[in-house]
PDB file of C-alpha atoms in Angstrom:
ATOM      1  CA  MET P 479      18.618 -27.128   8.813  1.00 28.00           C
ATOM      2  CA  SER P 480      21.526 -29.102   7.377  1.00 42.00           C
ATOM      3  CA  PHE P 481      21.419 -32.749   6.322  1.00 43.00           C
ATOM      4  CA  TRP P 482      23.350 -33.823   9.412  1.00 52.00           C
ATOM      5  CA  GLY P 483      21.287 -31.538  11.623  1.00 49.00           C
ATOM      6  CA  LYS P 484      18.057 -33.176  10.502  1.00 45.00           C
ATOM      7  CA  ILE P 485      19.425 -36.683  10.870  1.00 46.00           C
ATOM      8  CA  ILE P 486      21.459 -36.430  14.027  1.00 47.00           C
ATOM      9  CA  GLY P 487      18.781 -34.349  15.698  1.00 47.00           C
ATOM     10  CA  GLY P 488      16.495 -37.357  15.439  1.00 44.00           C
ATOM     11  CA  VAL P 489      19.233 -39.707  16.568  1.00 44.00           C
ATOM     12  CA  THR P 490      20.000 -37.601  19.617  1.00 41.00           C
ATOM     13  CA  GLY P 491      16.366 -37.721  20.669  1.00 41.00           C
ATOM     14  CA  PHE P 492      16.471 -41.509  20.660  1.00 37.00           C
ATOM     15  CA  MET P 493      19.835 -41.662  22.401  1.00 37.00           C
ATOM     16  CA  THR P 494      19.064 -39.339  25.280  1.00 35.00           C
ATOM     17  CA  GLY P 495      15.769 -40.480  26.663  1.00 36.00           C
ATOM     18  CA  GLY P 496      13.293 -43.257  27.265  1.00 34.00           C
ATOM     19  CA  PRO P 497      13.508 -47.013  26.763  1.00 31.00           C
ATOM     20  CA  ILE P 498      14.090 -46.691  23.013  1.00 28.00           C
ATOM     21  CA  GLY P 499      17.108 -44.503  23.716  1.00 35.00           C
ATOM     22  CA  ALA P 500      18.537 -47.186  25.951  1.00 35.00           C
ATOM     23  CA  VAL P 501      17.964 -49.855  23.327  1.00 33.00           C
ATOM     24  CA  LEU P 502      19.587 -47.795  20.564  1.00 37.00           C
ATOM     25  CA  GLY P 503      22.555 -46.906  22.724  1.00 40.00           C
ATOM     26  CA  ALA P 504      23.136 -50.545  23.566  1.00 40.00           C
ATOM     27  CA  ALA P 505      22.756 -51.594  19.951  1.00 39.00           C
ATOM     28  CA  MET P 506      25.295 -49.089  18.710  1.00 40.00           C
ATOM     29  CA  GLY P 507      27.814 -49.865  21.417  1.00 41.00           C
ATOM     30  CA  HIS P 508      27.616 -53.629  21.763  1.00 37.00           C
ATOM     31  CA  ALA P 509      27.066 -56.640  19.554  1.00 31.00           C
ATOM     32  CA  ALA P 510      23.429 -57.670  19.506  1.00 34.00           C
ATOM     33  CA  GLU P 511      22.254 -61.241  19.322  1.00 37.00           C
ATOM     34  CA  SER P 512      20.316 -60.533  16.140  1.00 37.00           C
ATOM     35  CA  GLY P 513      22.157 -58.594  13.467  1.00 41.00           C
ATOM     36  CA  ALA P 514      18.965 -57.811  11.580  1.00 40.00           C
ATOM     37  CA  GLY P 515      17.534 -56.194  14.694  1.00 45.00           C
ATOM     38  CA  ARG P 516      20.395 -53.711  14.793  1.00 44.00           C
ATOM     39  CA  ALA P 517      19.717 -52.402  11.306  1.00 47.00           C
ATOM     40  CA  ASP P 518      15.998 -52.253  12.021  1.00 50.00           C
ATOM     41  CA  LEU P 519      16.760 -49.835  14.854  1.00 47.00           C
ATOM     42  CA  ALA P 520      18.390 -47.495  12.369  1.00 48.00           C
ATOM     43  CA  ALA P 521      15.385 -47.800  10.080  1.00 48.00           C
ATOM     44  CA  LEU P 522      13.087 -46.919  12.989  1.00 47.00           C
ATOM     45  CA  LEU P 523      14.627 -43.453  13.028  1.00 47.00           C
ATOM     46  CA  GLY P 524      12.223 -42.616  10.254  1.00 51.00           C
ATOM     47  CA  SER P 525      13.587 -42.347   6.731  1.00 63.00           C
ATOM     48  CA  LYS P 526      16.181 -43.359   4.178  1.00 71.00           C
ATOM     49  CA  ASP P 527      18.047 -40.171   5.033  1.00 68.00           C
ATOM     50  CA  GLN P 528      18.374 -41.183   8.665  1.00 72.00           C
ATOM     51  CA  LEU P 529      19.248 -44.758   7.782  1.00 76.00           C
ATOM     52  CA  PHE P 530      22.026 -43.436   5.540  1.00 79.00           C
ATOM     53  CA  ALA P 531      23.444 -41.059   8.143  1.00 78.00           C
ATOM     54  CA  VAL P 532      23.391 -43.565  10.996  1.00 81.00           C
ATOM     55  CA  SER P 533      24.836 -46.283   8.798  1.00 86.00           C
ATOM     56  CA  VAL P 534      27.797 -44.305   7.455  1.00 87.00           C
ATOM     57  CA  VAL P 535      28.732 -43.312  11.013  1.00 88.00           C
ATOM     58  CA  VAL P 536      28.432 -46.885  12.268  1.00 89.00           C
ATOM     59  CA  LEU P 537      30.314 -48.388   9.310  1.00 93.00           C
ATOM     60  CA  SER P 538      33.103 -45.816   9.599  1.00 93.00           C
ATOM     61  CA  ALA P 539      33.506 -46.299  13.334  1.00 92.00           C
ATOM     62  CA  LYS P 540      33.487 -50.088  13.226  1.00 93.00           C
ATOM     63  CA  LEU P 541      35.912 -50.142  10.289  1.00 95.00           C
ATOM     64  CA  ALA P 542      38.300 -47.937  12.274  1.00 93.00           C
ATOM     65  CA  LYS P 543      37.999 -50.330  15.212  1.00 92.00           C
ATOM     66  CA  CYS P 544      38.511 -53.583  13.307  1.00 91.00           C
ATOM     67  CA  ASP P 545      42.327 -53.260  13.212  1.00 87.00           C
ATOM     68  CA  GLY P 546      42.713 -52.249  16.856  1.00 89.00           C
ATOM     69  CA  PRO P 547      42.260 -49.002  18.804  1.00 91.00           C
ATOM     70  CA  VAL P 548      40.738 -46.186  16.777  1.00 92.00           C
ATOM     71  CA  LYS P 549      43.371 -43.600  15.862  1.00 92.00           C
ATOM     72  CA  ARG P 550      43.042 -39.853  15.367  1.00 91.00           C
ATOM     73  CA  ALA P 551      44.013 -40.189  11.691  1.00 92.00           C
ATOM     74  CA  GLU P 552      41.003 -42.447  11.102  1.00 92.00           C
ATOM     75  CA  ILE P 553      38.643 -40.022  12.818  1.00 90.00           C
ATOM     76  CA  ASP P 554      40.025 -37.148  10.763  1.00 89.00           C
ATOM     77  CA  ALA P 555      39.582 -39.169   7.572  1.00 88.00           C
ATOM     78  CA  PHE P 556      35.950 -39.827   8.525  1.00 88.00           C
ATOM     79  CA  LYS P 557      35.354 -36.103   9.044  1.00 84.00           C
ATOM     80  CA  ARG P 558      36.910 -35.265   5.676  1.00 81.00           C
ATOM     81  CA  ALA P 559      34.912 -37.918   3.858  1.00 80.00           C
ATOM     82  CA  PHE P 560      31.486 -36.963   5.200  1.00 76.00           C
ATOM     83  CA  ARG P 561      31.916 -33.241   5.929  1.00 72.00           C
ATOM     84  CA  ILE P 562      30.227 -33.076   9.324  1.00 70.00           C
ATOM     85  CA  PRO P 563      29.227 -29.472  10.150  1.00 66.00           C
ATOM     86  CA  PRO P 564      30.795 -28.155  13.390  1.00 72.00           C
ATOM     87  CA  GLN P 565      27.392 -27.609  14.976  1.00 70.00           C
ATOM     88  CA  ASN P 566      26.577 -31.313  14.612  1.00 69.00           C
ATOM     89  CA  MET P 567      29.984 -32.716  15.515  1.00 77.00           C
ATOM     90  CA  ALA P 568      29.152 -33.417  19.162  1.00 79.00           C
ATOM     91  CA  GLU P 569      26.105 -35.541  18.310  1.00 76.00           C
ATOM     92  CA  VAL P 570      27.877 -37.366  15.488  1.00 79.00           C
ATOM     93  CA  GLY P 571      30.851 -37.943  17.786  1.00 84.00           C
ATOM     94  CA  GLN P 572      28.593 -39.456  20.411  1.00 82.00           C
ATOM     95  CA  LEU P 573      27.170 -41.928  17.933  1.00 81.00           C
ATOM     96  CA  PHE P 574      30.649 -42.669  16.516  1.00 88.00           C
ATOM     97  CA  ASP P 575      32.011 -43.366  20.003  1.00 88.00           C
ATOM     98  CA  GLN P 576      29.199 -45.788  20.788  1.00 84.00           C
ATOM     99  CA  ALA P 577      29.660 -47.642  17.516  1.00 84.00           C
ATOM    100  CA  ARG P 578      33.437 -47.976  17.849  1.00 89.00           C
ATOM    101  CA  GLU P 579      33.325 -49.905  21.097  1.00 87.00           C
ATOM    102  CA  ASP P 580      33.624 -53.035  18.979  1.00 85.00           C
ATOM    103  CA  ALA P 581      33.871 -53.984  15.297  1.00 85.00           C
ATOM    104  CA  GLN P 582      30.981 -56.427  15.327  1.00 88.00           C
ATOM    105  CA  GLY P 583      27.479 -56.121  13.934  1.00 87.00           C
ATOM    106  CA  PHE P 584      28.152 -53.823  10.987  1.00 90.00           C
ATOM    107  CA  GLU P 585      26.758 -56.149   8.315  1.00 91.00           C
ATOM    108  CA  PRO P 586      23.058 -55.253   8.645  1.00 88.00           C
ATOM    109  CA  PHE P 587      23.841 -51.576   8.191  1.00 88.00           C
ATOM    110  CA  ALA P 588      25.674 -52.269   4.928  1.00 91.00           C
ATOM    111  CA  ASP P 589      22.813 -54.488   3.772  1.00 90.00           C
ATOM    112  CA  ARG P 590      20.074 -51.996   4.606  1.00 87.00           C
ATOM    113  CA  VAL P 591      21.852 -49.071   2.922  1.00 86.00           C
ATOM    114  CA  GLY P 592      22.507 -51.263  -0.107  1.00 90.00           C
ATOM    115  CA  GLN P 593      18.824 -52.125  -0.319  1.00 88.00           C
ATOM    116  CA  ALA P 594      17.595 -48.567   0.289  1.00 84.00           C
ATOM    117  CA  PHE P 595      19.890 -47.032  -2.326  1.00 82.00           C
ATOM    118  CA  ALA P 596      19.990 -49.890  -4.834  1.00 86.00           C
ATOM    119  CA  ASP P 597      18.919 -47.384  -7.492  1.00 79.00           C
ATOM    120  CA  ASN P 598      22.065 -45.299  -6.969  1.00 79.00           C
ATOM    121  CA  LYS P 599      25.117 -47.526  -7.203  1.00 83.00           C
ATOM    122  CA  ALA P 600      27.343 -44.514  -7.863  1.00 79.00           C
ATOM    123  CA  MET P 601      26.616 -43.106  -4.426  1.00 80.00           C
ATOM    124  CA  LEU P 602      27.232 -46.484  -2.785  1.00 87.00           C
ATOM    125  CA  GLU P 603      30.535 -46.713  -4.662  1.00 87.00           C
ATOM    126  CA  ASP P 604      31.511 -43.316  -3.287  1.00 85.00           C
ATOM    127  CA  VAL P 605      30.737 -44.481   0.249  1.00 88.00           C
ATOM    128  CA  LEU P 606      32.922 -47.542  -0.282  1.00 91.00           C
ATOM    129  CA  ALA P 607      35.732 -45.288  -1.561  1.00 89.00           C
ATOM    130  CA  ALA P 608      35.387 -43.131   1.561  1.00 89.00           C
ATOM    131  CA  LEU P 609      35.650 -46.238   3.740  1.00 93.00           C
ATOM    132  CA  PHE P 610      38.831 -47.244   1.902  1.00 93.00           C
ATOM    133  CA  ALA P 611      40.277 -43.804   2.704  1.00 91.00           C
ATOM    134  CA  ILE P 612      39.415 -44.237   6.392  1.00 93.00           C
ATOM    135  CA  ALA P 613      41.001 -47.698   6.471  1.00 93.00           C
ATOM    136  CA  ARG P 614      44.231 -46.387   4.929  1.00 91.00           C
ATOM    137  CA  ALA P 615      44.432 -43.272   7.094  1.00 91.00           C
ATOM    138  CA  ASP P 616      46.569 -44.847   9.835  1.00 87.00           C
ATOM    139  CA  ALA P 617      48.465 -47.600   7.967  1.00 86.00           C
ATOM    140  CA  PRO P 618      48.266 -49.931   4.943  1.00 88.00           C
ATOM    141  CA  LEU P 619      45.166 -52.112   4.730  1.00 90.00           C
ATOM    142  CA  THR P 620      45.087 -55.108   7.044  1.00 92.00           C
ATOM    143  CA  ARG P 621      43.413 -58.437   6.318  1.00 91.00           C
ATOM    144  CA  GLY P 622      40.662 -57.563   8.742  1.00 92.00           C
ATOM    145  CA  GLU P 623      39.968 -54.261   7.006  1.00 93.00           C
ATOM    146  CA  VAL P 624      39.912 -55.911   3.587  1.00 93.00           C
ATOM    147  CA  ALA P 625      37.439 -58.514   4.844  1.00 94.00           C
ATOM    148  CA  PHE P 626      35.294 -55.736   6.352  1.00 95.00           C
ATOM    149  CA  LEU P 627      35.299 -53.766   3.093  1.00 95.00           C
ATOM    150  CA  GLN P 628      34.527 -56.847   1.032  1.00 95.00           C
ATOM    151  CA  ARG P 629      31.479 -57.492   3.217  1.00 95.00           C
ATOM    152  CA  VAL P 630      30.371 -53.881   2.751  1.00 95.00           C
ATOM    153  CA  GLN P 631      30.783 -54.300  -1.015  1.00 94.00           C
ATOM    154  CA  LEU P 632      28.560 -57.370  -0.846  1.00 94.00           C
ATOM    155  CA  GLY P 633      25.933 -55.552   1.201  1.00 94.00           C
ATOM    156  CA  PHE P 634      25.979 -52.618  -1.211  1.00 94.00           C
ATOM    157  CA  GLY P 635      25.537 -54.956  -4.189  1.00 93.00           C
ATOM    158  CA  LEU P 636      28.581 -53.529  -6.004  1.00 91.00           C
ATOM    159  CA  ASP P 637      30.444 -55.423  -8.707  1.00 88.00           C
ATOM    160  CA  ALA P 638      34.160 -56.143  -9.006  1.00 88.00           C
ATOM    161  CA  ALA P 639      34.804 -53.093 -11.190  1.00 84.00           C
ATOM    162  CA  ALA P 640      33.279 -50.824  -8.540  1.00 85.00           C
ATOM    163  CA  TRP P 641      35.517 -52.460  -5.910  1.00 90.00           C
ATOM    164  CA  VAL P 642      38.628 -51.720  -7.984  1.00 87.00           C
ATOM    165  CA  ARG P 643      37.636 -48.098  -8.570  1.00 85.00           C
ATOM    166  CA  ALA P 644      36.859 -47.530  -4.896  1.00 87.00           C
ATOM    167  CA  ARG P 645      40.043 -49.286  -3.788  1.00 88.00           C
ATOM    168  CA  ASP P 646      42.227 -47.305  -6.159  1.00 84.00           C
ATOM    169  CA  GLY P 647      40.580 -43.964  -5.455  1.00 76.00           C
ATOM    170  CA  HIS P 648      38.878 -43.700  -8.829  1.00 62.00           C
ATOM    171  CA  ALA P 649      35.250 -43.994  -7.796  1.00 53.00           C
ATOM    172  CA  THR P 650      34.200 -41.436 -10.389  1.00 47.00           C
ATOM    173  CA  ARG P 651      33.787 -43.163 -13.734  1.00 47.00           C
ATOM    174  CA  PRO P 652      35.037 -41.400 -16.862  1.00 42.00           C
ATOM    175  CA  ARG P 653      32.415 -39.563 -18.868  1.00 44.00           C
ATOM    176  CA  GLU P 654      31.259 -41.163 -22.052  1.00 44.00           C
ATOM    177  CA  GLU P 655      33.727 -40.825 -24.894  1.00 47.00           C
ATOM    178  CA  PRO P 656      32.674 -40.577 -28.559  1.00 48.00           C
ATOM    179  CA  GLY P 657      33.514 -44.208 -29.247  1.00 53.00           C
ATOM    180  CA  MET P 658      31.509 -45.617 -26.340  1.00 67.00           C
ATOM    181  CA  ASP P 659      28.164 -47.321 -26.877  1.00 81.00           C
ATOM    182  CA  PRO P 660      25.268 -45.045 -25.846  1.00 86.00           C
ATOM    183  CA  TYR P 661      22.950 -48.035 -25.576  1.00 86.00           C
ATOM    184  CA  ALA P 662      25.297 -49.642 -23.032  1.00 84.00           C
ATOM    185  CA  THR P 663      25.224 -46.410 -21.016  1.00 82.00           C
ATOM    186  CA  LEU P 664      21.428 -46.668 -20.832  1.00 85.00           C
ATOM    187  CA  GLY P 665      21.544 -50.431 -20.252  1.00 86.00           C
ATOM    188  CA  LEU P 666      19.596 -51.205 -23.427  1.00 86.00           C
ATOM    189  CA  PRO P 667      20.161 -53.368 -26.510  1.00 89.00           C
ATOM    190  CA  ALA P 668      20.743 -51.521 -29.770  1.00 89.00           C
ATOM    191  CA  ASN P 669      17.411 -52.801 -31.135  1.00 91.00           C
ATOM    192  CA  ALA P 670      15.350 -51.278 -28.316  1.00 90.00           C
ATOM    193  CA  SER P 671      12.302 -49.405 -29.544  1.00 92.00           C
ATOM    194  CA  ASP P 672      12.100 -45.615 -29.531  1.00 92.00           C
ATOM    195  CA  GLU P 673       9.569 -45.848 -26.695  1.00 92.00           C
ATOM    196  CA  GLU P 674      11.877 -48.064 -24.631  1.00 92.00           C
ATOM    197  CA  VAL P 675      14.822 -45.731 -25.113  1.00 91.00           C
ATOM    198  CA  ARG P 676      12.812 -42.645 -24.178  1.00 91.00           C
ATOM    199  CA  ALA P 677      11.264 -44.318 -21.105  1.00 91.00           C
ATOM    200  CA  THR P 678      14.633 -45.592 -19.918  1.00 89.00           C
ATOM    201  CA  TRP P 679      16.237 -42.168 -20.337  1.00 88.00           C
ATOM    202  CA  ARG P 680      13.470 -40.551 -18.291  1.00 87.00           C
ATOM    203  CA  ARG P 681      13.724 -43.199 -15.553  1.00 85.00           C
ATOM    204  CA  LEU P 682      17.501 -42.864 -15.259  1.00 83.00           C
ATOM    205  CA  MET P 683      17.207 -39.089 -15.098  1.00 81.00           C
ATOM    206  CA  ARG P 684      14.708 -39.355 -12.248  1.00 78.00           C
ATOM    207  CA  GLU P 685      16.875 -41.826 -10.353  1.00 75.00           C
ATOM    208  CA  ASN P 686      20.132 -39.917 -10.719  1.00 71.00           C
ATOM    209  CA  HIS P 687      19.193 -36.245 -10.822  1.00 69.00           C
ATOM    210  CA  PRO P 688      21.212 -34.357  -8.168  1.00 64.00           C
ATOM    211  CA  ASP P 689      18.257 -32.217  -7.045  1.00 63.00           C
ATOM    212  CA  ALA P 690      16.192 -35.323  -6.366  1.00 61.00           C
ATOM    213  CA  LEU P 691      19.030 -36.904  -4.419  1.00 57.00           C
ATOM    214  CA  LEU P 692      19.629 -33.759  -2.370  1.00 54.00           C
ATOM    215  CA  SER P 693      15.942 -33.667  -1.468  1.00 55.00           C
ATOM    216  CA  ARG P 694      16.368 -37.204  -0.105  1.00 53.00           C
ATOM    217  CA  GLY P 695      19.199 -36.018   2.089  1.00 53.00           C
ATOM    218  CA  VAL P 696      22.409 -37.162   0.444  1.00 54.00           C
ATOM    219  CA  THR P 697      25.484 -34.983   0.862  1.00 57.00           C
ATOM    220  CA  PRO P 698      26.542 -32.472  -1.811  1.00 58.00           C
ATOM    221  CA  GLU P 699      29.603 -34.597  -2.601  1.00 58.00           C
ATOM    222  CA  PHE P 700      27.437 -37.560  -3.589  1.00 61.00           C
ATOM    223  CA  ALA P 701      25.075 -35.277  -5.515  1.00 59.00           C
ATOM    224  CA  LYS P 702      28.047 -34.023  -7.543  1.00 64.00           C
ATOM    225  CA  ARG P 703      28.874 -37.614  -8.495  1.00 65.00           C
ATOM    226  CA  ALA P 704      25.268 -38.009  -9.624  1.00 65.00           C
ATOM    227  CA  ALA P 705      25.640 -34.924 -11.820  1.00 69.00           C
ATOM    228  CA  ASP P 706      28.437 -36.685 -13.703  1.00 72.00           C
ATOM    229  CA  LYS P 707      26.167 -39.667 -14.234  1.00 75.00           C
ATOM    230  CA  VAL P 708      23.375 -37.435 -15.508  1.00 78.00           C
ATOM    231  CA  ALA P 709      25.800 -35.964 -18.050  1.00 78.00           C
ATOM    232  CA  GLU P 710      26.615 -39.478 -19.301  1.00 80.00           C
ATOM    233  CA  ILE P 711      22.914 -40.344 -19.574  1.00 83.00           C
ATOM    234  CA  ASN P 712      22.065 -37.167 -21.467  1.00 83.00           C
ATOM    235  CA  ASN P 713      25.047 -37.614 -23.783  1.00 83.00           C
ATOM    236  CA  ALA P 714      23.888 -41.138 -24.636  1.00 85.00           C
ATOM    237  CA  TRP P 715      20.302 -39.974 -25.182  1.00 87.00           C
ATOM    238  CA  ASP P 716      21.422 -37.139 -27.442  1.00 85.00           C
ATOM    239  CA  ARG P 717      23.504 -39.466 -29.576  1.00 86.00           C
ATOM    240  CA  ILE P 718      20.629 -41.915 -29.967  1.00 89.00           C
ATOM    241  CA  LYS P 719      18.196 -39.120 -30.807  1.00 86.00           C
ATOM    242  CA  ARG P 720      20.467 -37.815 -33.537  1.00 85.00           C
ATOM    243  CA  ALA P 721      21.064 -41.277 -34.968  1.00 87.00           C
ATOM    244  CA  ARG P 722      17.328 -42.101 -35.009  1.00 86.00           C
ATOM    245  CA  LYS P 723      16.223 -38.546 -35.945  1.00 83.00           C
ATOM    246  CA  LEU P 724      13.820 -38.430 -32.988  1.00 82.00           C
TER     247      LEU P 724
END
């Protein structure tokens, strides 16, 4: 079963029956009194995968709504960005339609995704870049869209450089060049011990390895971005190993 099939299958179960379905439907379609409660509903769906899927749909829909009626170009941009399989389009569309009834209440979803994937800023940067593409699909950015995206950036915990890359369509960072500092790539000082360097390399590989991310349910596009990061990490590690004769 595909990523979206697993996620939206669970969502559909909540949406179509019982009191929880009614609560979720209301939360996605209307502003709730407690913003935190809205994000908690997404978390109740069961996993980080489901939180991610629900949140990107909600953020995309509410961003499209924040400058007025949602336009076909914005919907098409959403589909291109997140590659929804045809067999799951009806369920995703149902959730998108509920979320786009108003532009309010998106903040908790940005915050929860930012917290859940704090160990993978590259993926969060790619999501922000996708949201920029959706915002620009129908017209130049409006003040409301910029404010929306800035709040998403804050929730994701991304820095100013990530904002610029996402805004300008350059979310993928350049691979490490020969003159770049391998210690900076690993986030270590040059006087770090051999043990610290090795442990940090192993940790970063675990956090960014595409296979591990795919097993957690991220899309292939985001896993490809992680593969670029892994190449940077390995390049830095190799350079340090050679320099230290490890």
